[in-house]
Coordinates of C-alpha atoms (C1' of nucleotides) in Angstrom, one line a residue:
Chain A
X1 CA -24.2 -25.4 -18.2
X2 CA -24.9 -21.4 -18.6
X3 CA -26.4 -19.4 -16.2
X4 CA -29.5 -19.2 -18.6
X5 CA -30.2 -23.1 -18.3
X6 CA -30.5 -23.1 -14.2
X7 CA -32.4 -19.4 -14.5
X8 CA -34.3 -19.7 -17.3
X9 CA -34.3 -16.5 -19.7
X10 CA -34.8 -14.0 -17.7
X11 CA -33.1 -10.6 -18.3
X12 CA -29.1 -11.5 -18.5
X13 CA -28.5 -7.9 -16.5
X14 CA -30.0 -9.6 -13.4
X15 CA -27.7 -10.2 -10.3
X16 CA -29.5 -13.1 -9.8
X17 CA -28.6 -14.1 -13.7
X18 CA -25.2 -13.0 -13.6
X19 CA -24.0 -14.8 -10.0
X20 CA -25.6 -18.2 -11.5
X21 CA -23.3 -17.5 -15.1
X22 CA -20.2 -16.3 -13.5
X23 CA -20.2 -18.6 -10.4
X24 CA -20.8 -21.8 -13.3
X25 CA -18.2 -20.6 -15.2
X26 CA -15.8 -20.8 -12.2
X27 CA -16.7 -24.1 -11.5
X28 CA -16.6 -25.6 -14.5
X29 CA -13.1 -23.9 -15.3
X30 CA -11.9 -25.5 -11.8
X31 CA -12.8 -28.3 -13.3
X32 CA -11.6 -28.3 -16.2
X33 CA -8.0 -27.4 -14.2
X34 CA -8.1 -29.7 -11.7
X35 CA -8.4 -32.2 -14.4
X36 CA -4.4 -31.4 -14.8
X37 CA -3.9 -33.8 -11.9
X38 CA -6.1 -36.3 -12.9
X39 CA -8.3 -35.1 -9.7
X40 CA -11.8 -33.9 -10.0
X41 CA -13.6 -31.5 -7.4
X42 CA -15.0 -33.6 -5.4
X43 CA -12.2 -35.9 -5.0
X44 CA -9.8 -32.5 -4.7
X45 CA -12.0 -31.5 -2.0
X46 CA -11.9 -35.2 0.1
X47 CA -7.8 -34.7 -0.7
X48 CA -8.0 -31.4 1.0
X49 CA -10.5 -32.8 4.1
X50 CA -8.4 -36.2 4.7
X51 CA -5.1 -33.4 4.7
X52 CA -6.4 -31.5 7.5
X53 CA -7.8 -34.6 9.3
X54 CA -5.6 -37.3 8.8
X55 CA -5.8 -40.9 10.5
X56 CA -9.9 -40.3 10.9
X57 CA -12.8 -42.6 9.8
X58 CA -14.4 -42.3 6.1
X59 CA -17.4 -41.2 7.9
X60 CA -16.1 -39.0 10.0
X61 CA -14.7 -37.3 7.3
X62 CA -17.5 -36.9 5.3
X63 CA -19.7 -36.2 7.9
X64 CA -19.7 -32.3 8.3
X65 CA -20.0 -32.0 4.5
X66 CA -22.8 -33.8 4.0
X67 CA -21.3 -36.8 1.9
X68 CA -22.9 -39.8 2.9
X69 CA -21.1 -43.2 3.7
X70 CA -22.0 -44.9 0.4
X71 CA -20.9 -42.1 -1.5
X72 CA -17.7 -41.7 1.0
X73 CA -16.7 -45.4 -0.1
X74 CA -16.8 -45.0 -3.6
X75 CA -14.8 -41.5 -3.3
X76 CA -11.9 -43.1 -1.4
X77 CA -12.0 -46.0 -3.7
X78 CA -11.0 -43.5 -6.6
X79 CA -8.5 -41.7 -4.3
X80 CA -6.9 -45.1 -3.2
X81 CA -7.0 -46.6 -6.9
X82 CA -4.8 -43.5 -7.7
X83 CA -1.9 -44.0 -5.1
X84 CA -3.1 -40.6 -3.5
X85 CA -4.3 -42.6 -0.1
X86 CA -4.2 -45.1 2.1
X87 CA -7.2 -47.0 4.3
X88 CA -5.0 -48.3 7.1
X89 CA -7.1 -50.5 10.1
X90 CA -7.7 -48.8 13.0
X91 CA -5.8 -51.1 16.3
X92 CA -8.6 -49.2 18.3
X93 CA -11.9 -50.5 16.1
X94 CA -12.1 -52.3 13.7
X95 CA -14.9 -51.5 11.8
X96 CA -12.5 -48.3 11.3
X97 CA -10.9 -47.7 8.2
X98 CA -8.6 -44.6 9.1
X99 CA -7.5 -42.2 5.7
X100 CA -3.6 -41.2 5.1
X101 CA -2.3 -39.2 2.6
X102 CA 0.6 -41.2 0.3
X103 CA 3.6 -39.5 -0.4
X104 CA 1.8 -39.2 -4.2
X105 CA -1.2 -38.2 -2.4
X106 CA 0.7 -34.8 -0.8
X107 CA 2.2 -34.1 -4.3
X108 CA -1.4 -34.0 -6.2
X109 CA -2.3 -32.0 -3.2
X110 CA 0.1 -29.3 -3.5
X111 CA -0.1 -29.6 -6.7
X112 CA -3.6 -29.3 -6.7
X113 CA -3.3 -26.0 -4.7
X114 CA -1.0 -24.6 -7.3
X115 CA -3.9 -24.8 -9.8
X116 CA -6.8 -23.4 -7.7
X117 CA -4.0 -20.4 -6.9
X118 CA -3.8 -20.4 -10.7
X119 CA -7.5 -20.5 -11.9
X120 CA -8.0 -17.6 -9.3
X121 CA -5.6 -15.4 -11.3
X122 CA -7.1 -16.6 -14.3
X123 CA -10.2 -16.0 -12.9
X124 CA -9.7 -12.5 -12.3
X125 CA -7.3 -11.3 -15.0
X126 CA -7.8 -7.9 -15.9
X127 CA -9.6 -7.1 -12.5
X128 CA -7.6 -4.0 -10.7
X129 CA -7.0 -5.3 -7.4
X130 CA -9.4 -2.9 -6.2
X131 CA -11.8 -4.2 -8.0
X132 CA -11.0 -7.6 -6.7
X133 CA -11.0 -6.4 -3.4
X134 CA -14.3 -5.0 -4.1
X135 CA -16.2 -7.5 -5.4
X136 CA -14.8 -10.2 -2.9
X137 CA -16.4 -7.9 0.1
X138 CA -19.6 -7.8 -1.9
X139 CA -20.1 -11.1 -2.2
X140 CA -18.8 -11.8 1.3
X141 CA -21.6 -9.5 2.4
X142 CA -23.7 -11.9 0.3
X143 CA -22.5 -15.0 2.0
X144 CA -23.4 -14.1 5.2
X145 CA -26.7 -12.1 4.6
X146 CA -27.7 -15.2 2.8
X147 CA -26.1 -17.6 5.4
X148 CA -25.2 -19.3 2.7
X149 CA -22.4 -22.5 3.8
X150 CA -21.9 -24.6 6.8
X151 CA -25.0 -27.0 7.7
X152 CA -27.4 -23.9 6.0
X153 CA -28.0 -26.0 3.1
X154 CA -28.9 -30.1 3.5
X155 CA -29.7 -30.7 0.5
X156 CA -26.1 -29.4 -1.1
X157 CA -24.4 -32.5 -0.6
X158 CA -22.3 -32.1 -3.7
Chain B
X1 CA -23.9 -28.5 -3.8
X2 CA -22.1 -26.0 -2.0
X3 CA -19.1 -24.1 -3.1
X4 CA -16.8 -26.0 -1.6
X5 CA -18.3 -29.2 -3.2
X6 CA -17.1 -27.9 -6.5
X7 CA -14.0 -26.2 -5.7
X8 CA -12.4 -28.2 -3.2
X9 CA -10.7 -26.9 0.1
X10 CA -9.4 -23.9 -0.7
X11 CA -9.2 -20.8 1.5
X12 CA -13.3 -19.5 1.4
X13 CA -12.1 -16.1 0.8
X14 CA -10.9 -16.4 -2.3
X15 CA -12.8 -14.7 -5.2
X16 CA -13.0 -18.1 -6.9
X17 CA -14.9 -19.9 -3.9
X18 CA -16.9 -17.1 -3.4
X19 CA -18.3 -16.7 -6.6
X20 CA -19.0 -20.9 -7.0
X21 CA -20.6 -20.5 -3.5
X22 CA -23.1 -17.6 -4.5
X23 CA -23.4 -18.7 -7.7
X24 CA -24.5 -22.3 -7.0
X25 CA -26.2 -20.7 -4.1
X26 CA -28.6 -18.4 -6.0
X27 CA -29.4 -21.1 -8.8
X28 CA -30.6 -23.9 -6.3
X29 CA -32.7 -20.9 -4.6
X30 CA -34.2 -20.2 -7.6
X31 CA -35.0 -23.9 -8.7
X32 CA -36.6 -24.1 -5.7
X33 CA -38.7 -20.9 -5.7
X34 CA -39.5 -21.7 -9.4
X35 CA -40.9 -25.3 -8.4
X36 CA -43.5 -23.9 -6.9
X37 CA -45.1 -23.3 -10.1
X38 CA -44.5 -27.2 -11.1
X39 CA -41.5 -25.7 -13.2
X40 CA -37.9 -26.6 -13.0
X41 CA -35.1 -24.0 -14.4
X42 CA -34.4 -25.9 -17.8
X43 CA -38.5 -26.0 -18.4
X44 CA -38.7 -22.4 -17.6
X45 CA -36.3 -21.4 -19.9
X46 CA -37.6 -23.4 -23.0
X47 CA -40.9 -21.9 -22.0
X48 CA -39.6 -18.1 -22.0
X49 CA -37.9 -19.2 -25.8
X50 CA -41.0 -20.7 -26.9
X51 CA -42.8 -17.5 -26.1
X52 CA -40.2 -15.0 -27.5
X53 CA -40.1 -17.3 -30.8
X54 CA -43.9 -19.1 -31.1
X55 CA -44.2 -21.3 -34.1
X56 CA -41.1 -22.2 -34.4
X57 CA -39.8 -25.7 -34.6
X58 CA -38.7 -27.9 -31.8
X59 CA -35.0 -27.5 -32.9
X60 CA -35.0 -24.5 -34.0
X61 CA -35.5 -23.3 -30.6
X62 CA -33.3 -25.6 -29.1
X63 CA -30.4 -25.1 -31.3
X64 CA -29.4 -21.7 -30.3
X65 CA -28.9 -23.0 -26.8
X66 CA -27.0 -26.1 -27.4
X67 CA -30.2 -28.6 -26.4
X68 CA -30.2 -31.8 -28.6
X69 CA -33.2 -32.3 -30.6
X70 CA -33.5 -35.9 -28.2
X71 CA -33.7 -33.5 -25.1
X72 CA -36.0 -31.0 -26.5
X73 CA -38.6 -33.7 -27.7
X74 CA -38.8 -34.9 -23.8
X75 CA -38.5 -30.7 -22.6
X76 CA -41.6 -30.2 -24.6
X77 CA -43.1 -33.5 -24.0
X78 CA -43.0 -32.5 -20.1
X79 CA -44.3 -29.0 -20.9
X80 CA -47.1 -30.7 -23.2
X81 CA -48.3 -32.6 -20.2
X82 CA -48.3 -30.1 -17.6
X83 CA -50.5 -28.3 -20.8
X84 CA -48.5 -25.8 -20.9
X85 CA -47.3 -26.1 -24.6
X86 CA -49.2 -27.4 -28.0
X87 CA -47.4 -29.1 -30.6
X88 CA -49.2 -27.9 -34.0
X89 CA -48.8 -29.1 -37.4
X90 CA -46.9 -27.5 -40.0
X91 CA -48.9 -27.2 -42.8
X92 CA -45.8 -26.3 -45.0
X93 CA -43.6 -29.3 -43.5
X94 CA -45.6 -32.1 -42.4
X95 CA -42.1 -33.0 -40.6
X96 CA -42.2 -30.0 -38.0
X97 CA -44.1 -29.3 -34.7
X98 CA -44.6 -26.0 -34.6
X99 CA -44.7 -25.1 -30.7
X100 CA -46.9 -22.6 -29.1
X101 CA -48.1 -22.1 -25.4
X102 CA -51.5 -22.6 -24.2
X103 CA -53.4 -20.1 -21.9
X104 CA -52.4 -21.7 -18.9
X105 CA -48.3 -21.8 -20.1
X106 CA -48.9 -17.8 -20.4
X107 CA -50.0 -17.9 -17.3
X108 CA -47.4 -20.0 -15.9
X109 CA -44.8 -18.4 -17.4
X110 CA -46.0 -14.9 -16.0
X111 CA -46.4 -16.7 -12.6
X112 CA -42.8 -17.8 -13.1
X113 CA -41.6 -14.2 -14.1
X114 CA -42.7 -12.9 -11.3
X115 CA -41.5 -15.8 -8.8
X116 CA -37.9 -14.9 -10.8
X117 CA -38.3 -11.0 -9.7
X118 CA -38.8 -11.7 -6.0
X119 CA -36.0 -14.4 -6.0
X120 CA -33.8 -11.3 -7.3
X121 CA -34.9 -9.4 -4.5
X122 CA -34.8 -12.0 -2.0
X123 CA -31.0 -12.7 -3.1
X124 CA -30.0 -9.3 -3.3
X125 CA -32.1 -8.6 0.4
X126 CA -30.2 -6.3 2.7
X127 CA -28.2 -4.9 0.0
X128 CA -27.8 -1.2 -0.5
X129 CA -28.5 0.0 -4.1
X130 CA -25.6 0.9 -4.6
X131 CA -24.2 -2.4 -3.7
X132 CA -25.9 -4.0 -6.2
X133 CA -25.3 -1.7 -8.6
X134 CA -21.3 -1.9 -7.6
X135 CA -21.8 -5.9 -7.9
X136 CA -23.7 -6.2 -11.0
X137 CA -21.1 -3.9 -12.9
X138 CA -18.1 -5.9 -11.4
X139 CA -19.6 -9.2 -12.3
X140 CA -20.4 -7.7 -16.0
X141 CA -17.0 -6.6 -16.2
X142 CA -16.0 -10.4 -15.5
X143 CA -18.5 -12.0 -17.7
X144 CA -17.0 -9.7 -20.4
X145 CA -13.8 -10.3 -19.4
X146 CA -14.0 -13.9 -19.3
X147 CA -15.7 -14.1 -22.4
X148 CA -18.5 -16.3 -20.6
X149 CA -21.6 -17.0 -22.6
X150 CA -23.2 -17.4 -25.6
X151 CA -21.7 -20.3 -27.4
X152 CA -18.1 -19.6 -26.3
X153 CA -18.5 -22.8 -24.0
X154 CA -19.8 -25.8 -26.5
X155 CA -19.6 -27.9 -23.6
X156 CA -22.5 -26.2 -21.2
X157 CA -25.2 -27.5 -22.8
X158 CA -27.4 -27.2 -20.0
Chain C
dT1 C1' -29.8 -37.4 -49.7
dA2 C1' -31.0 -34.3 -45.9
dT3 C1' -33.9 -33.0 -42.1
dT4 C1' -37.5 -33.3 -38.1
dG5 C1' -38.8 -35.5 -34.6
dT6 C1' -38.5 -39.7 -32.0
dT7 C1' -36.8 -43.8 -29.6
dA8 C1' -33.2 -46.7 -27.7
dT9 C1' -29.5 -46.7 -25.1
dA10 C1' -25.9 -45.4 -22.1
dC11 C1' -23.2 -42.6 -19.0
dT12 C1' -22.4 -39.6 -14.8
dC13 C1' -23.5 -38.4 -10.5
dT14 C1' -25.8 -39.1 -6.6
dA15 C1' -28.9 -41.0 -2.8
dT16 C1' -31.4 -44.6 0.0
dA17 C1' -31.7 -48.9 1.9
dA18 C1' -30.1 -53.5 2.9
dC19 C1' -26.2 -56.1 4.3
dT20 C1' -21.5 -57.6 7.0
dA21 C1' -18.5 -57.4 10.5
dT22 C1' -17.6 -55.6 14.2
dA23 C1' -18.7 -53.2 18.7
Chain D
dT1 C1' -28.7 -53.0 19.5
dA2 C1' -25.7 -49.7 17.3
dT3 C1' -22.1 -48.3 14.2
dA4 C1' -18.3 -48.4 10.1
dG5 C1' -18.0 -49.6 5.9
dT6 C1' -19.9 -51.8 1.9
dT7 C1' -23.0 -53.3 -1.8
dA8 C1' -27.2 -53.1 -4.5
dT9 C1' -30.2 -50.5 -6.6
dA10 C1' -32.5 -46.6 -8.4
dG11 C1' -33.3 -42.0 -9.9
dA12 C1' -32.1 -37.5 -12.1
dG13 C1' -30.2 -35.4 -15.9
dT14 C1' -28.0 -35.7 -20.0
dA15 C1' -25.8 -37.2 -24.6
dT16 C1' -25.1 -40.1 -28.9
dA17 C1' -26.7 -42.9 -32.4
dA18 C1' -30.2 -45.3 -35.0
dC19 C1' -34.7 -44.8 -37.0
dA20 C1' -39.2 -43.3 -39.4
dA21 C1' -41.6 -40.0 -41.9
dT22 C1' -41.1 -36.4 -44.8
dA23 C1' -38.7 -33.2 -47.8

DNA sequence: TATTGTTATACTCTATAACTATA
DNA sequence: TATAGTTATAGAGTATAACAATA
């Protein structure tokens, strides 16, 4: 969607206007990248989360973003249905269905990583690097003035 | 959703996540600011082309921003019963429904004009003038860059 | 034949609540 | 009783295609 659809028509000179248009676009074209790998956001994000967590629960994973069990199952299905990762029973409980990375799941991954690197170059092509720099501290400075991330927002599941 | 939601896992410093995290940020801010006035963002916005174009068709107003003449008919139907909108007849075709607001979608839509100024302000709170000025020509420069907007992305309907 | 508005239908994404098997 | 995972179900929000009235 454009910035205009979530704002309405307000003038398109607005920060307000142009953070909604430009911060779309980047997610759609992540998207649209990630799609490369046969990976969507979502799942991309759970690959990155199980990575840096591996051998915990599907709701322990999904618990500090807001991504509730039923939603957890379904995303795990996709990832397992791929060959990107593994629910392996957990000796300890067995309710427990403890997440691994394949070896295919670690390539998509990386690979995965490779994109994002590229869309941000692609995302700021024809930016001086002091612009970059500049508008990443702005919006930085936006970030936290807004506290804008971590447990701020419930309702931003994704 | 939050940034991350849409762009996986990647550092949070990079311009990319930022700008999805802001961006997303300052559109579900202003959905929920503009709900106050028992509008969403894609009611708003068919509400502020209705009144820059009154009389005008249903799809002609839609068609310049890539709604479906299905979605407009239940966009104006949900305008029409907040009574907020009239569909007229068209004396020349007996085919078209001419659309025009009533006194109270005037007075909505000033109500949700004004609601769209303060949630500027609001996002854009404890910013220097300068800042903002410094952002919004950086994020112009991006928009310009990128070639974002007007029909360059068929897919974004909205 | 083409066009306006409409309806029927379906698809994506997501959440809530009920259920099961364990604990 | 409580918890991990699952299933069933439902609700936004949206699009495509068929349709009726009119041109």
């Amino acid at each position: 969607m454009t910035g205009e659809s979530l704002n309405g028509d307000r003038a398109p000179s607005t920060l307000a206007f142009l953070l909604s248009q430009v911060g779309i676009h980047a997610s759609r074209l992540f998207a649209e990248r990630i799609a490369e790998v046969d990976l969507n956001p979502p799942l991309f994000r759970i690959l990155n989360l199980i990575d840096a967590a591996e051998g915990q629960s599907q709701q322990a994973i999904g618990e500090g973003i807001q991504v509730p069990p039923s939603r957890m199952v379904a995303l795990v299905d996709e990832l397992e249905q791929r060959g990107l990762v593994e629910r392996r029973p957990d000796p300890k409980d067995r309710r427990v269905r403890a997440l691994y990375l394949t070896r295919k799941g670690r390539s998509s991954l990386a690979r995965g990583r490779e994109i994002a690197a590229a869309h941000e170059e692609e995302l700021t092509a024809g930016m001086s690097d002091a612009d970059r720099a500049r508008l990443t501290k702005l919006l930085q400075k936006m970030v936290d003035q807004q506290a804008i991330g971590r447990g701020v927002h419930p309702g931003l599941s994704n």
